[in-house]
Amino acid sequence: MATTSTTNSKQLSFEQFKKEVLNDYKLAVISRECSILGRREVLTGKAKFGIFGDGKEVPQLAMAKAFKKGDFRSGYYRDQTFMMAIGELTPQQFFAGLYANPSIKDDPMSGGRQMGGHFATHSLDNHGQFKNLTEQYNSSGDISPTAGQMPRMLGIAQASKIYRKVDGLKNPMFSNNGNEISWGTIGNASTTEGVFFETFNAAGVLQVPMIISVWDDDYGISVPAKYQTTKESISKILKGFQRTENEKGYEIFVVEGFDYPKLIDVYAKAAKIAREEHVPVLIHVKDLTQPQGHSTSGSHERYKSKERLMHEKQNDCNSKLRDWILEFDLNDENGSSLKIVNSEDEIIEIEKEAKKEVREAKRNAWSAFLNPILEKRKEVAILLEKIANTSKNKTFILKLRTDLLNEINPARKDLVATAKNALIYTINENSPIKTELQNWITNYTKTEQPKFDSHLYSISEQKVSTISEVKPTYSQNAKLVDGRLVLRENFDVLFSVHKNLLIFGEDTGKIGDVNQGLVGLQEKYGALRVADTGIREATIIGQGIGLALRGLRPIAEIQYLDYLLYAIQIMSDDLATLHYRTVGKQKAPLIVRTRGHRLEGIWHSGSPMGAIVHLLRGMNILVPRNMTKAAGFYNTLLECDEPALVVENLNGYRLKEKLPNNLGEFKTPIGEVEVIKKGNDITVISYGSTLKIIEEVISKLEQVNINAEIIDVQSLLPFDKSHQVVKSIEKTNRLIIIDEDVPGGASAYLLQEILEKQNAYQYLDSKPITLTAKNHRAAFGTDGDYFSKPNHETIFEAIYTVMSETNPSKYPNLF
């Protein structure tokens, strides 16, 4: 006979239905046991920290049934049951992540780079090229920051709309006519974050296939819902987003987290709506529990009443599913009773088998983590014994050896630290065995260090360093045009060549951006490729990340440099770390376009480049001095697969530049400086709009016989890969860095790069100088700008002072 399927998409025989239900229950038990044993591993010291998905198993099983190949998950750290249900996480891999095994084979989620509970599938092959994403289940790489997964989820969903609506973008590797859903998960307390509301609103405006599941267990760590959410219910306060016959919006469902059949039904309905109609959906899954509390950082008995703890025990979703299975009893058309199990013994047997599998998986994961360390420990112990027998400090070295061997669960750092400490005892001794120990340390570090360092940037054939410079060329009577027109004409060529190129931001579309660098392009290429957005910087970046994850080439425009601060968390924690935290298994080559420098007043005039450089390691940070250089960077980046930030010169859009005749083809090199004026007396380093002021000071410097060499940084990250600056300093023996960031900002970064990495200190005859803006933002008006930032006079005086200290008779004091 036939009965309603648990997947709601096909008809199953009762035996098939029964098998599916029991498989689900076993998986729920496996996941719960992983959580229980995972907590114990933390408390016994084998793992550092644990945060688990216990109490959320049943709704995740339902979600997995509606999840199809090609879909993407953008979730948070409690989704282990879901990942197991779609076949992308095994219990052994779960424990490998808990132990931080630095092997992408053992821990395919992050190679030990993130704590357990952070899940990712492999979008890239071993050469860094995209796999066919429509043939696999996909999970974008998780991050820990609260609600930080939301903006990316929006972009993943928008990609489906783009693939469905934009002609010429059909690509079976990335989309099947836009049928893919972006599935997001978030805890109820995290919905109080601003990026949740920003994303939620944006998805409603864009009408994209996105399903948000809110796992609601009534708490945010120790803080109950009454302090988190108005009316203590996210679905209640978001009712205004519910779509109607006449207004677009959301479909909203509310379902209890222990109601197995209802959950399956709701998820099936939600998937149909999102997939077919491209309508976003909110599923508020309430009455969930935290059987072990928030995490291993403490016990929830500290903040939950006895009544609440009893309530959670009675409403545990796994227990409720167990009861439902035991109570299930239907009559077929012949009146015969149909049961999933005939006795509780069958359930007990499933539970025993599930727990046995988890225990075995835990043992295997621990062995895979520890055995390589134990093998290397043997090598160190042998070397220590040998070197002790040749040293006058034998007793101390042997104690190091004993302590190492007595370590029950040694880590890699214990081996290296012990070996290095042994060398300290032999500083004044020489022997072949000491050399052998030194070589062991060098070789082991060389093997192990990359397990923690690699893939901050791309290593594929499309990495930035593979793209060579192509200079702009000009006709004999090249036009002098506003710099914005160089950008506009170059973007026009790029959009015609790169069919998957998109650009979006505030005022980007209809008016062609606030500085007219995109005028007319929306009309030419359509409102989906050249698009306006709301005022919502975090989700503009999120759109870009999600679109790039799905094979598109987005440019996300942030109107002004200081607005970047609204989005810096998403850029820093998600975009900049993506390739690194997935050990090269995911990439999002997003280009972030913005503009800044030299405006008058506190706002839009700041230059927080030092903060940006340090927070965005993993991105390329590019600071072109004019629009031709900027256009060249865009041309370069579209040949690469790395994310980047391009900061255009805000007061350069109306300055005249020659219009190249090889638009779309010339390329500004990334990681290379440019000497824009040769000189012998002093090396002057700067970038962006400040360079124009420096160039205007040159004539004054020449009047007093100072011949400065001026170098344009062009690229802060990476900086001067071919070490051209040190060659200049070797000639001039003097250095000044001029920058409109605050003291200790980008100038300090550049100073460290030049003096330490390039060893330029050895060629200096004078103290290196930095000339920066003041500690504050620029005050308003012409005078405010003059007394806040480097200007013609202060630049002249700073350079002159260096020369005066060197040769006071030739350059007497100015004051």
Coordinates of C-alpha atoms in Angstrom, one line a residue, residues 2-419:
A2 CA 1.0 3.6 -0.3
T3 CA 1.3 6.3 2.3
T4 CA 2.2 10.0 2.4
S5 CA 6.0 10.4 2.0
T6 CA 8.1 12.2 4.6
T7 CA 9.6 14.1 1.8
N8 CA 6.2 15.2 0.4
S9 CA 7.6 14.9 -3.1
K10 CA 6.9 11.3 -3.9
Q11 CA 4.8 8.4 -2.8
L12 CA 6.4 5.7 -0.7
S13 CA 5.3 2.3 0.3
F14 CA 4.8 1.9 4.0
E15 CA 8.1 -0.1 4.2
Q16 CA 10.0 2.7 2.5
F17 CA 8.3 5.2 4.8
K18 CA 9.2 3.2 7.9
K19 CA 12.8 2.8 6.7
E20 CA 13.2 6.5 6.1
V21 CA 11.8 7.4 9.5
L22 CA 14.0 5.0 11.3
N23 CA 17.1 6.2 9.4
D24 CA 16.2 9.7 10.4
Y25 CA 15.9 8.7 14.1
K26 CA 19.2 6.9 14.0
L27 CA 20.9 10.0 12.5
A28 CA 19.3 12.2 15.2
V29 CA 20.8 9.8 17.8
I30 CA 24.2 9.8 16.1
S31 CA 24.2 13.6 16.0
R32 CA 23.1 13.9 19.7
E33 CA 25.8 11.4 20.8
C34 CA 28.4 13.4 18.9
S35 CA 27.4 16.4 20.9
I36 CA 27.5 14.5 24.2
L37 CA 30.8 12.9 23.6
G38 CA 32.2 16.1 22.0
R39 CA 31.5 18.0 25.3
R40 CA 33.3 15.3 27.2
E41 CA 36.3 15.6 25.0
V42 CA 36.5 19.3 25.7
L43 CA 36.1 18.8 29.4
T44 CA 38.9 16.1 29.4
G45 CA 41.2 18.5 27.6
K46 CA 41.4 16.8 24.2
A47 CA 39.6 19.7 22.5
K48 CA 39.7 23.4 23.3
F49 CA 36.1 24.4 23.0
G50 CA 32.8 22.9 21.8
I51 CA 29.5 24.3 20.6
F52 CA 27.1 21.7 19.3
G53 CA 23.8 21.2 17.6
D54 CA 22.0 19.2 20.2
G55 CA 18.4 20.1 20.6
K56 CA 18.1 21.1 16.9
E57 CA 18.3 17.6 15.3
V58 CA 14.7 17.1 14.1
P59 CA 14.1 20.4 12.2
Q60 CA 17.5 19.9 10.5
L61 CA 16.4 16.5 9.3
A62 CA 13.3 18.1 7.8
M63 CA 15.4 20.9 6.2
A64 CA 17.7 18.3 4.6
K65 CA 14.8 16.6 2.9
A66 CA 13.9 19.8 1.0
F67 CA 17.5 20.7 0.2
K68 CA 18.6 19.7 -3.4
K69 CA 21.8 19.5 -5.3
G70 CA 22.8 23.0 -6.4
D71 CA 21.3 24.6 -3.3
F72 CA 23.6 26.4 -0.9
R73 CA 23.5 26.6 2.9
S74 CA 24.7 29.7 4.7
G75 CA 24.4 28.8 8.3
Y76 CA 25.9 28.9 11.8
Y77 CA 27.6 26.5 14.1
R78 CA 24.7 24.2 15.2
D79 CA 23.9 22.6 11.9
Q80 CA 25.8 19.3 12.3
T81 CA 22.6 17.2 11.9
F82 CA 21.8 18.8 8.6
M83 CA 25.3 18.3 7.3
M84 CA 25.2 14.7 8.3
A85 CA 21.7 14.3 6.7
I86 CA 22.9 15.5 3.3
G87 CA 25.9 13.3 3.5
E88 CA 28.6 16.0 3.8
L89 CA 29.7 15.3 7.4
T90 CA 30.6 12.0 9.1
P91 CA 30.9 11.5 12.8
Q92 CA 34.7 11.0 12.4
Q93 CA 35.0 14.2 10.5
F94 CA 32.9 15.9 13.3
F95 CA 35.5 14.8 15.8
A96 CA 38.4 15.7 13.5
G97 CA 37.1 19.3 13.5
L98 CA 36.7 19.2 17.3
Y99 CA 40.4 18.2 17.7
A100 CA 41.5 20.8 15.1
N101 CA 43.2 18.2 12.9
P102 CA 45.2 20.3 10.4
S103 CA 44.4 18.0 7.5
I104 CA 41.9 18.9 4.9
K105 CA 41.4 15.2 4.3
D106 CA 40.6 14.4 7.9
D107 CA 38.7 17.7 8.5
P108 CA 37.3 18.7 5.1
M109 CA 35.4 21.6 6.7
S110 CA 38.4 23.8 7.5
G111 CA 41.5 21.7 8.0
G112 CA 41.5 22.4 11.7
R113 CA 41.5 26.2 11.1
Q114 CA 38.1 26.8 12.8
M115 CA 36.6 25.3 15.9
G116 CA 34.1 22.4 15.3
G117 CA 30.7 23.2 14.0
H118 CA 31.9 25.3 11.1
F119 CA 30.9 23.6 7.9
A120 CA 31.9 24.0 4.3
T121 CA 31.8 21.9 1.1
H122 CA 34.4 22.0 -1.6
S123 CA 33.5 24.3 -4.4
L124 CA 37.0 24.2 -6.0
D125 CA 39.1 21.3 -7.3
N126 CA 42.7 20.8 -6.4
H127 CA 43.7 23.4 -9.0
G128 CA 41.5 26.1 -7.5
Q129 CA 38.9 25.9 -10.3
F130 CA 35.2 25.7 -9.8
K131 CA 33.6 22.3 -9.7
N132 CA 30.1 21.7 -11.1
L133 CA 28.1 23.2 -8.2
T134 CA 24.8 22.0 -9.5
E135 CA 25.9 18.4 -9.1
Q136 CA 26.6 18.6 -5.4
Y137 CA 25.2 19.8 -2.2
N138 CA 26.8 23.1 -1.2
S139 CA 27.6 24.8 2.1
S140 CA 29.3 28.2 2.1
G141 CA 32.1 28.3 4.6
D142 CA 30.8 29.2 8.1
I143 CA 32.0 32.0 10.3
S144 CA 31.5 32.5 14.1
P145 CA 30.5 36.2 14.3
T146 CA 26.9 36.5 15.3
A147 CA 24.6 36.8 12.3
G148 CA 27.6 37.3 10.0
Q149 CA 26.3 34.5 7.7
M150 CA 23.3 36.5 6.8
P151 CA 24.7 39.0 4.2
R152 CA 26.4 36.3 2.2
M153 CA 23.1 34.3 2.2
L154 CA 21.5 37.2 0.3
G155 CA 24.1 37.2 -2.5
I156 CA 23.8 33.4 -2.9
A157 CA 20.1 33.8 -3.3
Q158 CA 20.4 36.7 -5.7
A159 CA 22.7 34.6 -8.0
S160 CA 19.7 32.4 -8.7
K161 CA 17.7 35.4 -9.8
I162 CA 20.5 36.7 -12.0
Y163 CA 21.0 33.3 -13.6
R164 CA 17.2 33.1 -14.3
K165 CA 16.6 36.6 -15.5
V166 CA 19.8 37.8 -17.3
D167 CA 20.1 36.7 -20.9
G168 CA 23.3 35.1 -21.9
L169 CA 24.2 33.8 -18.4
K170 CA 23.1 30.2 -18.7
N171 CA 25.8 28.1 -17.1
P172 CA 25.0 24.5 -16.0
M173 CA 28.0 24.5 -13.7
F174 CA 26.5 27.2 -11.5
S175 CA 22.7 27.1 -12.0
N176 CA 19.8 25.3 -13.4
N177 CA 17.7 28.2 -14.6
G178 CA 18.0 29.8 -11.1
N179 CA 16.2 27.0 -9.3
E180 CA 18.7 27.0 -6.5
I181 CA 17.7 28.1 -3.0
S182 CA 19.9 29.8 -0.4
W183 CA 19.2 28.2 2.9
G184 CA 20.1 30.2 6.0
T185 CA 20.1 29.2 9.6
I186 CA 20.4 31.4 12.7
G187 CA 19.7 31.3 16.4
N188 CA 16.8 33.3 17.7
A189 CA 18.9 35.6 19.8
S190 CA 21.1 36.4 16.8
T191 CA 18.1 37.8 15.0
T192 CA 18.5 40.9 17.1
E193 CA 21.7 41.8 15.2
G194 CA 21.5 44.7 12.7
V195 CA 22.8 42.6 9.9
F196 CA 19.9 40.2 10.3
F197 CA 17.3 43.0 9.8
E198 CA 19.4 44.5 7.0
T199 CA 19.5 41.2 5.2
F200 CA 15.9 40.4 5.9
N201 CA 14.7 43.7 4.4
A202 CA 17.0 43.4 1.4
A203 CA 15.8 40.0 0.5
G204 CA 12.2 41.2 0.6
V205 CA 13.0 44.0 -1.7
L206 CA 15.0 41.9 -4.1
Q207 CA 12.6 38.9 -4.0
V208 CA 15.1 36.2 -4.1
P209 CA 14.9 32.4 -3.3
M210 CA 16.1 32.5 0.3
I211 CA 14.8 30.4 3.2
I212 CA 15.8 31.5 6.7
S213 CA 15.4 29.0 9.5
V214 CA 15.4 30.5 13.0
W215 CA 16.3 27.9 15.6
D216 CA 14.5 29.2 18.7
D217 CA 15.4 27.8 22.1
D218 CA 14.3 30.9 24.0
Y219 CA 17.9 31.9 25.0
G220 CA 20.9 33.8 23.8
I221 CA 23.6 32.2 25.9
S222 CA 22.2 33.0 29.4
V223 CA 19.9 35.8 28.3
P224 CA 16.2 34.8 27.8
A225 CA 14.1 35.9 24.8
K226 CA 12.3 38.6 26.8
Y227 CA 15.5 40.6 26.8
Q228 CA 16.2 39.8 23.2
T229 CA 13.2 40.3 21.0
T230 CA 10.1 42.5 21.2
K231 CA 7.1 40.2 22.0
E232 CA 9.6 37.4 22.5
S233 CA 8.9 36.2 18.9
I234 CA 10.8 37.1 15.7
S235 CA 7.9 35.9 13.6
K236 CA 5.4 38.1 15.3
I237 CA 7.5 41.3 14.9
L238 CA 8.2 40.4 11.2
K239 CA 4.5 40.0 10.3
G240 CA 4.6 43.2 8.4
F241 CA 6.9 41.5 5.8
Q242 CA 4.2 38.9 5.1
R243 CA 3.3 39.0 1.4
T244 CA -0.3 39.7 0.3
E245 CA -2.2 39.5 -2.9
N246 CA -1.1 43.0 -3.8
E247 CA 2.2 43.4 -2.1
K248 CA 5.4 41.4 -2.5
G249 CA 7.1 40.2 0.7
Y250 CA 7.9 37.1 2.6
E251 CA 6.1 33.8 3.2
I252 CA 6.3 33.2 7.0
F253 CA 5.8 29.8 8.7
V254 CA 5.8 29.0 12.4
V255 CA 6.3 25.4 13.5
E256 CA 7.3 23.6 16.7
G257 CA 10.8 22.1 16.5
F258 CA 9.7 18.7 17.8
D259 CA 6.8 18.1 15.4
Y260 CA 8.5 15.8 12.9
P261 CA 5.7 15.4 10.3
K262 CA 4.7 19.0 10.4
L263 CA 8.3 20.2 10.0
I264 CA 8.7 18.0 6.9
D265 CA 5.5 19.4 5.5
V266 CA 6.5 23.1 6.2
Y267 CA 9.9 22.7 4.7
A268 CA 8.5 21.1 1.5
K269 CA 6.0 23.9 1.1
A270 CA 8.7 26.6 1.8
A271 CA 11.1 25.0 -0.8
K272 CA 8.4 25.0 -3.4
I273 CA 7.6 28.6 -2.9
A274 CA 11.2 29.8 -2.9
R275 CA 12.4 27.6 -5.8
E276 CA 9.5 28.2 -8.2
E277 CA 8.4 31.8 -7.3
H278 CA 11.6 33.3 -6.0
V279 CA 9.9 34.5 -2.9
P280 CA 11.9 34.6 0.4
V281 CA 10.6 32.5 3.3
L282 CA 11.0 32.7 7.1
I283 CA 10.6 29.5 9.1
H284 CA 10.4 30.2 12.8
V285 CA 11.2 26.9 14.4
K286 CA 10.2 27.4 18.1
D287 CA 10.2 25.3 21.3
L288 CA 13.7 24.0 20.7
T289 CA 16.0 23.1 23.5
Q290 CA 19.6 23.2 24.6
P291 CA 20.2 19.8 26.4
Q292 CA 23.8 20.7 27.3
G293 CA 23.5 24.5 27.4
H294 CA 25.0 27.0 25.0
S295 CA 28.5 25.6 24.9
T296 CA 31.3 24.0 26.9
S297 CA 32.1 27.4 28.4
G298 CA 29.7 26.8 31.3
S299 CA 26.6 25.0 32.6
H300 CA 23.1 26.2 31.8
E301 CA 22.0 25.2 35.3
R302 CA 23.5 28.5 36.4
Y303 CA 20.8 30.6 34.6
K304 CA 17.9 28.3 34.0
S305 CA 15.2 27.5 36.6
K306 CA 14.4 23.9 37.5
E307 CA 11.0 24.4 35.8
R308 CA 12.7 25.5 32.6
L309 CA 15.1 22.6 32.7
M310 CA 12.2 20.2 33.2
H311 CA 10.4 21.9 30.3
E312 CA 13.4 21.4 28.0
K313 CA 13.7 17.7 29.0
Q314 CA 10.0 17.1 28.2
N315 CA 10.2 18.9 24.9
D316 CA 13.5 17.6 23.6
C317 CA 13.0 17.0 19.9
N318 CA 14.8 13.6 19.8
S319 CA 12.6 12.4 22.7
K320 CA 9.5 13.6 21.0
L321 CA 10.5 11.9 17.7
R322 CA 11.1 8.7 19.7
D323 CA 7.6 9.0 21.3
W324 CA 6.0 9.6 17.9
I325 CA 7.6 6.5 16.4
L326 CA 6.5 4.4 19.3
E327 CA 2.9 5.8 19.2
F328 CA 2.5 5.7 15.4
D329 CA -0.4 3.4 14.5
L330 CA -2.4 3.6 11.2
N331 CA -4.9 1.3 9.6
D332 CA -4.5 0.4 6.0
E333 CA -7.5 0.0 3.6
N334 CA -7.9 -3.5 5.0
G335 CA -8.1 -2.4 8.6
S336 CA -4.7 -3.8 9.4
S337 CA -2.6 -1.9 11.9
L338 CA 0.6 -0.3 10.5
K339 CA 3.3 0.5 13.0
I340 CA 6.9 1.8 12.5
V341 CA 8.2 -0.4 15.3
N342 CA 6.5 -3.3 17.1
S343 CA 8.3 -2.7 20.4
E344 CA 10.6 -0.3 22.2
D345 CA 13.3 -2.9 21.8
E346 CA 13.7 -2.0 18.2
I347 CA 14.3 1.7 19.1
I348 CA 16.8 0.7 21.8
E349 CA 18.7 -1.4 19.3
I350 CA 19.0 1.5 16.9
E351 CA 20.2 3.7 19.8
K352 CA 22.9 1.2 20.8
E353 CA 24.1 0.9 17.2
A354 CA 24.2 4.6 16.7
K355 CA 26.2 5.2 19.9
K356 CA 28.6 2.4 19.0
E357 CA 29.3 4.1 15.6
V358 CA 30.0 7.4 17.3
R359 CA 32.4 5.9 19.8
E360 CA 34.3 4.2 17.1
A361 CA 34.3 7.4 15.0
K362 CA 35.7 9.3 18.0
R363 CA 38.5 6.8 18.5
N364 CA 39.4 6.8 14.9
A365 CA 39.5 10.6 14.7
W366 CA 41.7 10.9 17.8
S367 CA 44.1 8.3 16.4
A368 CA 44.3 10.1 13.1
F369 CA 45.1 13.3 15.0
L370 CA 47.5 12.0 17.6
N371 CA 49.5 9.3 15.8
P372 CA 51.5 11.6 13.5
I373 CA 52.5 13.6 16.6
L374 CA 53.5 10.5 18.5
E375 CA 55.6 9.3 15.6
K376 CA 57.5 12.7 15.5
R377 CA 57.8 12.6 19.3
K378 CA 59.8 9.4 19.0
E379 CA 62.2 11.2 16.7
V380 CA 62.6 14.1 19.1
A381 CA 63.1 11.8 22.1
I382 CA 65.9 10.0 20.3
L383 CA 67.6 13.2 19.3
L384 CA 67.3 14.6 22.8
E385 CA 68.8 11.5 24.4
K386 CA 71.8 11.7 21.9
I387 CA 72.4 15.4 22.4
A388 CA 72.1 15.0 26.2
N389 CA 74.9 12.5 26.2
T390 CA 77.2 15.0 24.5
S391 CA 76.2 18.0 26.6
K392 CA 77.4 19.4 30.0
N393 CA 73.7 20.1 30.6
K394 CA 72.7 16.5 30.2
T395 CA 70.4 16.5 33.3
F396 CA 68.3 19.4 32.1
I397 CA 68.0 18.1 28.6
L398 CA 66.9 14.7 29.8
K399 CA 64.3 16.3 32.0
L400 CA 62.9 18.0 28.9
R401 CA 62.8 14.6 27.2
T402 CA 61.0 13.0 30.2
D403 CA 58.5 15.8 30.4
L404 CA 57.7 15.4 26.7
L405 CA 57.3 11.7 26.9
N406 CA 55.1 12.0 29.9
E407 CA 52.7 14.3 28.1
I408 CA 49.6 12.3 27.6
N409 CA 48.2 14.2 24.7
P410 CA 51.1 16.1 23.1
A411 CA 50.6 18.7 20.5
R412 CA 52.9 19.7 17.6
K413 CA 53.9 22.8 19.5
D414 CA 55.2 20.6 22.4
L415 CA 57.6 18.9 20.0
V416 CA 59.0 22.2 18.6
A417 CA 59.1 24.0 21.9
T418 CA 61.0 21.1 23.6
A419 CA 63.5 20.8 20.8

